[in-house]
């Protein structure tokens, strides 16, 4: 007899398989052979593979992170998106954290809501639209967005008036569930992960990203208000222990948390990790909790040097750059983004690490690697494809390359597709 968990997983896989492996007719399905030696520089598309263990820091298979849940099929960060990711057996389920005007932590990728909700159709909220807002992203970039509704200007009651929608730029994504789901609070997200872990008898990792802390800390009682509310919430659910006194004092007496939250049994309680592009926030989270920290980066040149990684390794456990840093390399990526750098400073810090050496340099500092984002195969993969660099022709080739070079985690959309490719790769290479 098929168990309830297996039946649910098969149902999810069946939904996902409708969109599985959209591959151009020219793509090859020939398995890549395991390699014991260093990857030859003349063959950038052949990954390094161990015949006995994965080439990850732990020697175990790469972990699949459901990017915003399962946004390939459901409105991102919705209740359905998180359940779908769990049914497809993601290892981690990702939320992005924002904060409302009245101090509630909510889950949304952007700091605004005009492109993923029905806010434009709600007359009661029309007065909240801002012509322009700018803020420090914490990674060397000043962000400016125009003609939008910003979460920091809205109360939780106003946020709860909204309904989530699929991104209209991707017409192949199902829109059947548009206008059904509300934006969730961080508490609701944690309750979902807790409940789905119990229902499926499987641990799922929680990996919240703190978006734009400097924006959400503006006008608050002290400059770590946003971070401390996230820490207190995660600790309440047993996914974090507070390792150093917070600067909060009595500033969070209004934080609404369930009074009776039974901790998950250790057999179904998944791991936790923080994420942030703001490295000051990442360092604060690392020093004040026992939770692993993911240092996200795509805009700071010094980060991609040997001394830069030395600095990050003092507090980060996982390094998460945009994936093309492992293909085209730092210099090409920064040039494409019109980001300049001090050549003398970069030289003093050891120079830019070559893309084929980046995983090894990160692992050498006892940090793991987690590139982003591996899109559904219907979408462009967005590599620069500079001359001589790795340039995948399809998603199967893309993921095999990253499995081979030793990637520890991958932020993935269309989880069944990624898991099929992972299983194919493991079987071809004789990996567990």
XYZ file of C-alpha atoms in Angstrom:
432
model
C 0.000 0.000 0.000
C 1.274 3.487 -0.873
C 1.720 5.732 2.173
C -0.033 9.095 2.393
C 3.298 10.879 2.182
C 4.314 8.956 -0.942
C 0.931 9.557 -2.563
C 1.152 13.283 -1.915
C 4.694 13.407 -3.246
C 3.683 11.524 -6.404
C 0.783 13.913 -6.885
C 3.138 16.881 -6.625
C 5.603 15.219 -8.992
C 2.774 14.647 -11.454
C 1.909 18.348 -11.435
C 5.552 19.284 -11.811
C 6.140 16.844 -14.641
C 3.778 18.856 -16.832
C 6.640 21.340 -17.034
C 9.519 18.875 -16.737
C 12.704 19.182 -18.743
C 11.717 21.638 -21.413
C 14.815 20.972 -23.502
C 15.711 22.245 -26.980
C 15.824 19.513 -29.610
C 19.597 19.972 -29.961
C 20.285 19.121 -26.294
C 22.147 15.957 -25.406
C 21.134 13.498 -22.694
C 24.422 11.582 -22.646
C 25.535 11.236 -19.000
C 28.747 13.006 -18.046
C 31.492 10.645 -16.908
C 33.046 11.021 -13.441
C 36.456 12.677 -13.361
C 39.149 11.974 -10.778
C 41.582 14.644 -11.970
C 41.389 18.414 -12.040
C 39.148 19.794 -14.760
C 41.317 20.720 -17.776
C 41.142 24.433 -18.545
C 40.475 23.615 -22.203
C 37.295 21.750 -21.243
C 35.324 24.211 -19.094
C 32.058 22.258 -19.422
C 33.387 19.027 -17.865
C 32.803 19.023 -14.078
C 35.085 17.565 -11.424
C 33.455 14.507 -9.860
C 34.602 12.061 -7.228
C 33.798 8.412 -7.908
C 33.028 7.739 -4.223
C 31.584 10.886 -2.743
C 30.063 14.133 -3.853
C 32.501 16.970 -4.384
C 30.711 19.068 -1.760
C 32.342 20.203 1.474
C 30.459 17.509 3.425
C 30.799 14.797 0.765
C 27.004 14.514 0.684
C 24.648 15.308 -2.170
C 23.787 18.959 -2.884
C 20.783 20.361 -1.011
C 17.826 21.677 -2.992
C 16.403 25.003 -1.790
C 12.869 25.790 -2.978
C 13.313 29.371 -4.216
C 10.370 31.323 -2.783
C 8.717 27.949 -2.320
C 7.766 26.526 -5.709
C 7.190 29.623 -7.799
C 7.263 27.733 -11.102
C 3.724 26.501 -10.413
C 2.220 28.611 -7.613
C 2.264 32.318 -6.734
C 5.608 32.810 -5.006
C 5.729 32.858 -1.199
C 2.111 31.705 -1.000
C 0.808 28.982 1.275
C 0.401 26.774 -1.798
C 3.935 27.518 -2.986
C 5.398 26.321 0.310
C 3.283 23.170 0.425
C 4.128 22.424 -3.189
C 7.850 22.723 -2.447
C 7.464 20.344 0.479
C 5.505 17.806 -1.562
C 8.239 17.931 -4.199
C 10.719 17.141 -1.394
C 12.805 20.292 -1.354
C 15.396 20.210 1.420
C 14.859 23.868 2.346
C 11.880 26.169 1.780
C 12.828 29.828 1.404
C 10.976 32.921 2.639
C 12.022 36.541 2.091
C 11.301 38.805 5.061
C 9.971 42.356 5.001
C 8.411 44.488 7.758
C 5.188 46.479 7.801
C 4.687 49.998 9.109
C 3.307 48.573 12.363
C 6.241 46.199 12.845
C 4.925 42.853 11.583
C 7.304 40.546 9.728
C 5.768 39.445 6.440
C 6.979 37.317 3.548
C 7.537 38.933 0.159
C 10.467 39.050 -2.227
C 10.347 42.698 -3.208
C 10.016 45.662 -0.884
C 6.943 46.632 -2.904
C 3.782 44.773 -3.941
C 2.616 46.236 -7.255
C 4.006 43.464 -9.439
C 2.816 40.361 -7.561
C -0.563 41.348 -6.048
C -3.877 42.987 -6.930
C -3.025 46.218 -5.056
C -3.702 48.400 -8.111
C -7.324 47.263 -8.040
C -8.011 48.187 -4.399
C -9.241 51.827 -4.187
C -8.751 51.977 -0.405
C -4.996 51.563 -0.893
C -4.505 53.983 -3.794
C -3.277 56.767 -1.492
C -0.316 54.636 -0.387
C 1.342 54.611 -3.802
C 4.655 56.495 -3.741
C 6.051 58.276 -6.786
C 9.579 57.267 -5.783
C 11.536 55.757 -2.909
C 15.288 55.178 -2.544
C 17.208 53.202 0.051
C 20.587 51.679 0.784
C 20.502 47.999 -0.131
C 23.403 47.297 2.203
C 25.563 45.862 -0.570
C 26.963 49.047 -2.050
C 23.916 49.770 -4.207
C 21.318 52.517 -3.746
C 17.948 51.144 -4.852
C 15.346 53.467 -6.401
C 11.838 52.291 -7.266
C 9.084 54.468 -8.708
C 5.278 54.407 -8.656
C 4.880 51.583 -6.186
C 3.237 50.495 -2.961
C 5.890 49.749 -0.332
C 5.451 47.261 2.481
C 7.099 49.609 4.988
C 4.284 52.152 4.376
C 1.467 49.625 4.933
C -0.017 48.114 8.067
C -0.554 44.389 8.419
C -4.305 44.875 7.991
C -3.661 46.629 4.686
C -1.221 43.916 3.583
C -3.852 41.281 4.345
C -6.246 42.968 1.892
C -3.958 41.919 -0.958
C -4.051 38.718 -2.976
C -0.995 37.168 -4.630
C -0.585 36.647 -8.372
C 1.851 34.918 -10.685
C 4.328 37.109 -12.508
C 2.659 37.945 -15.864
C 6.066 38.017 -17.618
C 6.032 34.195 -17.572
C 2.815 33.076 -19.321
C 3.642 29.363 -18.983
C 3.269 29.530 -15.198
C -0.232 28.464 -14.106
C -2.393 31.449 -13.146
C -5.292 29.375 -11.777
C -4.451 30.391 -8.208
C -4.153 34.122 -8.778
C -6.127 36.217 -6.258
C -6.547 33.269 -3.868
C -3.720 33.585 -1.342
C -2.777 36.364 1.066
C 0.722 37.574 1.830
C 1.890 35.530 4.818
C 3.474 36.650 8.056
C 6.762 35.097 9.156
C 4.826 33.331 11.915
C 2.444 31.836 9.337
C 5.390 30.648 7.245
C 6.968 28.919 10.257
C 3.625 27.342 11.141
C 3.361 25.994 7.577
C 6.840 24.459 7.680
C 6.094 23.027 11.102
C 2.775 21.544 9.962
C 4.067 20.130 6.686
C 7.008 18.541 8.516
C 4.539 16.752 10.793
C 2.162 15.802 7.965
C 4.892 14.391 5.699
C 7.109 13.107 8.529
C 10.079 14.830 6.909
C 12.368 17.627 8.119
C 12.435 20.786 6.014
C 15.037 23.492 6.456
C 14.023 27.108 7.034
C 16.211 29.725 5.355
C 14.782 33.251 5.748
C 16.397 36.123 3.876
C 16.287 39.511 5.591
C 15.580 41.947 2.769
C 16.906 45.521 2.954
C 17.422 45.777 6.733
C 18.474 49.421 6.455
C 15.119 50.313 4.909
C 13.093 48.498 7.551
C 15.165 49.878 10.421
C 14.550 53.503 9.372
C 12.678 55.364 12.091
C 12.748 52.458 14.536
C 13.749 52.563 18.186
C 17.255 51.282 17.407
C 19.191 50.141 14.303
C 18.747 46.351 14.688
C 14.997 46.375 15.280
C 14.210 44.334 12.141
C 16.918 41.745 12.818
C 15.922 41.277 16.467
C 12.268 40.688 15.628
C 13.338 37.992 13.172
C 15.655 36.416 15.777
C 12.981 36.414 18.482
C 10.447 34.829 16.125
C 12.748 32.083 14.880
C 13.875 31.345 18.441
C 10.257 31.084 19.599
C 9.767 28.187 17.176
C 12.932 26.415 18.295
C 14.956 26.948 15.126
C 17.391 29.352 16.810
C 19.091 29.873 20.138
C 20.054 33.397 21.123
C 23.818 33.378 21.639
C 24.382 36.975 22.794
C 22.140 39.616 24.385
C 20.025 41.497 21.861
C 19.829 45.259 21.886
C 16.055 45.045 22.128
C 15.263 45.726 25.790
C 11.489 46.094 26.010
C 11.067 47.243 22.418
C 9.351 44.018 21.314
C 6.591 43.593 23.879
C 4.154 44.009 20.984
C 5.624 41.096 19.011
C 2.713 38.706 18.451
C 3.797 35.081 18.873
C 1.655 32.026 19.692
C 1.727 31.333 23.416
C 1.764 27.541 23.046
C 4.145 26.386 20.342
C 5.236 22.782 20.813
C 8.799 22.300 19.505
C 9.153 19.873 16.615
C 10.446 16.413 17.363
C 14.146 16.242 16.512
C 13.490 13.595 13.840
C 11.352 15.988 11.778
C 12.918 19.320 12.684
C 14.976 20.595 9.774
C 18.027 22.863 9.941
C 17.939 26.648 9.819
C 20.013 29.332 8.100
C 19.832 33.112 7.783
C 20.448 34.964 4.519
C 21.292 38.592 3.799
C 22.953 40.740 1.142
C 23.699 43.238 3.911
C 26.907 41.813 5.340
C 26.632 43.912 8.506
C 23.300 42.215 9.133
C 24.797 38.812 8.291
C 27.551 39.377 10.848
C 25.034 40.504 13.480
C 22.866 37.420 12.942
C 25.929 35.188 13.207
C 27.135 36.737 16.464
C 23.713 36.736 18.142
C 22.382 33.274 17.220
C 23.642 29.736 16.704
C 22.103 29.638 13.206
C 24.250 29.278 10.073
C 24.550 32.455 8.005
C 24.421 32.717 4.207
C 26.381 35.696 2.857
C 24.688 36.728 -0.399
C 26.641 38.860 -2.849
C 26.696 40.071 -6.421
C 27.681 43.729 -6.178
C 30.842 44.041 -4.055
C 34.120 43.364 -5.913
C 36.309 42.927 -2.789
C 34.139 39.938 -1.775
C 35.516 37.829 -4.661
C 39.176 38.011 -3.635
C 41.124 35.683 -1.310
C 41.307 38.290 1.449
C 37.645 39.111 0.879
C 36.683 35.496 1.521
C 38.960 35.485 4.574
C 36.967 38.399 5.971
C 33.588 36.795 5.217
C 34.655 33.460 6.736
C 34.805 35.087 10.186
C 31.003 35.003 10.381
C 29.504 33.257 7.336
C 28.991 29.516 6.992
C 27.703 29.587 3.409
C 28.653 31.863 0.501
C 25.927 32.582 -2.036
C 26.908 34.534 -5.169
C 25.030 34.913 -8.440
C 25.782 31.727 -10.404
C 27.699 33.399 -13.246
C 30.590 34.164 -10.875
C 31.343 30.424 -11.236
C 31.174 30.596 -15.043
C 32.040 33.967 -16.557
C 33.877 35.191 -13.453
C 33.877 38.299 -11.270
C 35.420 40.750 -13.725
C 32.958 39.899 -16.506
C 29.964 40.043 -14.158
C 30.921 43.431 -12.713
C 31.605 44.902 -16.123
C 28.157 43.751 -17.292
C 26.595 45.550 -14.292
C 28.711 48.708 -14.767
C 30.226 48.224 -11.315
C 33.727 49.658 -11.031
C 36.482 48.656 -8.631
C 39.745 49.923 -7.234
C 42.327 47.857 -9.132
C 45.036 48.549 -6.560
C 42.807 47.422 -3.664
C 41.697 44.279 -5.504
C 45.344 43.473 -6.246
C 46.300 43.931 -2.594
C 43.472 41.546 -1.634
C 44.846 38.846 -3.943
C 43.032 39.664 -7.173
C 39.756 38.295 -8.439
C 39.444 34.548 -7.900
C 39.074 32.710 -11.203
C 35.633 31.145 -11.726
C 37.037 27.612 -11.910
C 38.798 28.150 -8.563
C 35.993 29.856 -6.652
C 34.390 26.749 -5.142
C 37.769 25.418 -4.022
C 38.682 28.740 -2.387
C 35.361 28.908 -0.534
C 35.634 25.291 0.639
C 39.255 25.907 1.737
C 37.863 28.372 4.279
C 35.371 25.775 5.592
C 32.420 27.562 4.004
C 29.833 25.968 1.748
C 28.678 27.192 -1.668
C 25.125 28.118 -2.631
C 24.741 29.813 -6.038
C 21.453 31.344 -7.193
C 19.128 31.075 -9.112
C 18.493 27.934 -11.203
C 15.345 28.759 -13.109
C 12.669 26.593 -14.646
C 13.895 25.389 -18.055
C 11.271 27.504 -19.825
C 13.217 30.606 -18.755
C 16.536 31.918 -20.054
C 19.405 30.929 -17.764
C 20.925 34.465 -17.987
C 24.619 33.600 -18.327
C 26.859 36.157 -20.009
C 28.508 33.394 -22.033
C 31.747 35.316 -22.495
C 34.355 33.718 -24.720
C 35.868 30.589 -23.187
C 33.429 30.493 -20.249
C 30.952 27.793 -19.335
C 27.759 28.464 -21.315
C 25.047 25.811 -20.893
C 22.756 24.969 -23.772
C 20.025 23.655 -21.480
C 19.178 23.180 -17.823
C 20.470 19.619 -17.651
C 23.920 20.767 -18.703
C 23.740 23.735 -16.330
C 22.887 21.690 -13.233
C 25.375 18.932 -14.022
C 28.137 21.494 -14.186
C 27.262 22.851 -10.743
C 26.846 19.371 -9.252
C 30.288 18.540 -10.588
C 32.209 21.556 -9.292
C 31.080 20.882 -5.725
C 28.057 23.102 -5.145
C 26.607 22.408 -1.677
C 23.199 24.103 -2.088
C 21.219 25.316 -5.090
C 18.325 27.800 -5.131
C 15.968 26.074 -7.527
C 12.696 26.680 -9.353
C 10.775 23.696 -10.773
C 12.015 21.309 -8.106
C 10.948 18.024 -9.811
C 12.979 18.959 -12.869
C 16.065 19.615 -10.748
C 15.624 16.422 -8.738
C 15.368 14.304 -11.904
C 18.609 15.799 -13.220
C 20.246 15.276 -9.815
C 19.199 11.610 -9.793
C 20.463 11.108 -13.368
C 23.778 12.677 -12.493
C 24.222 10.615 -9.325
C 23.429 7.387 -11.152
C 25.825 8.141 -14.005
C 28.636 9.056 -11.589
C 28.014 6.234 -9.123
C 27.262 8.656 -6.280
C 25.034 8.032 -3.283
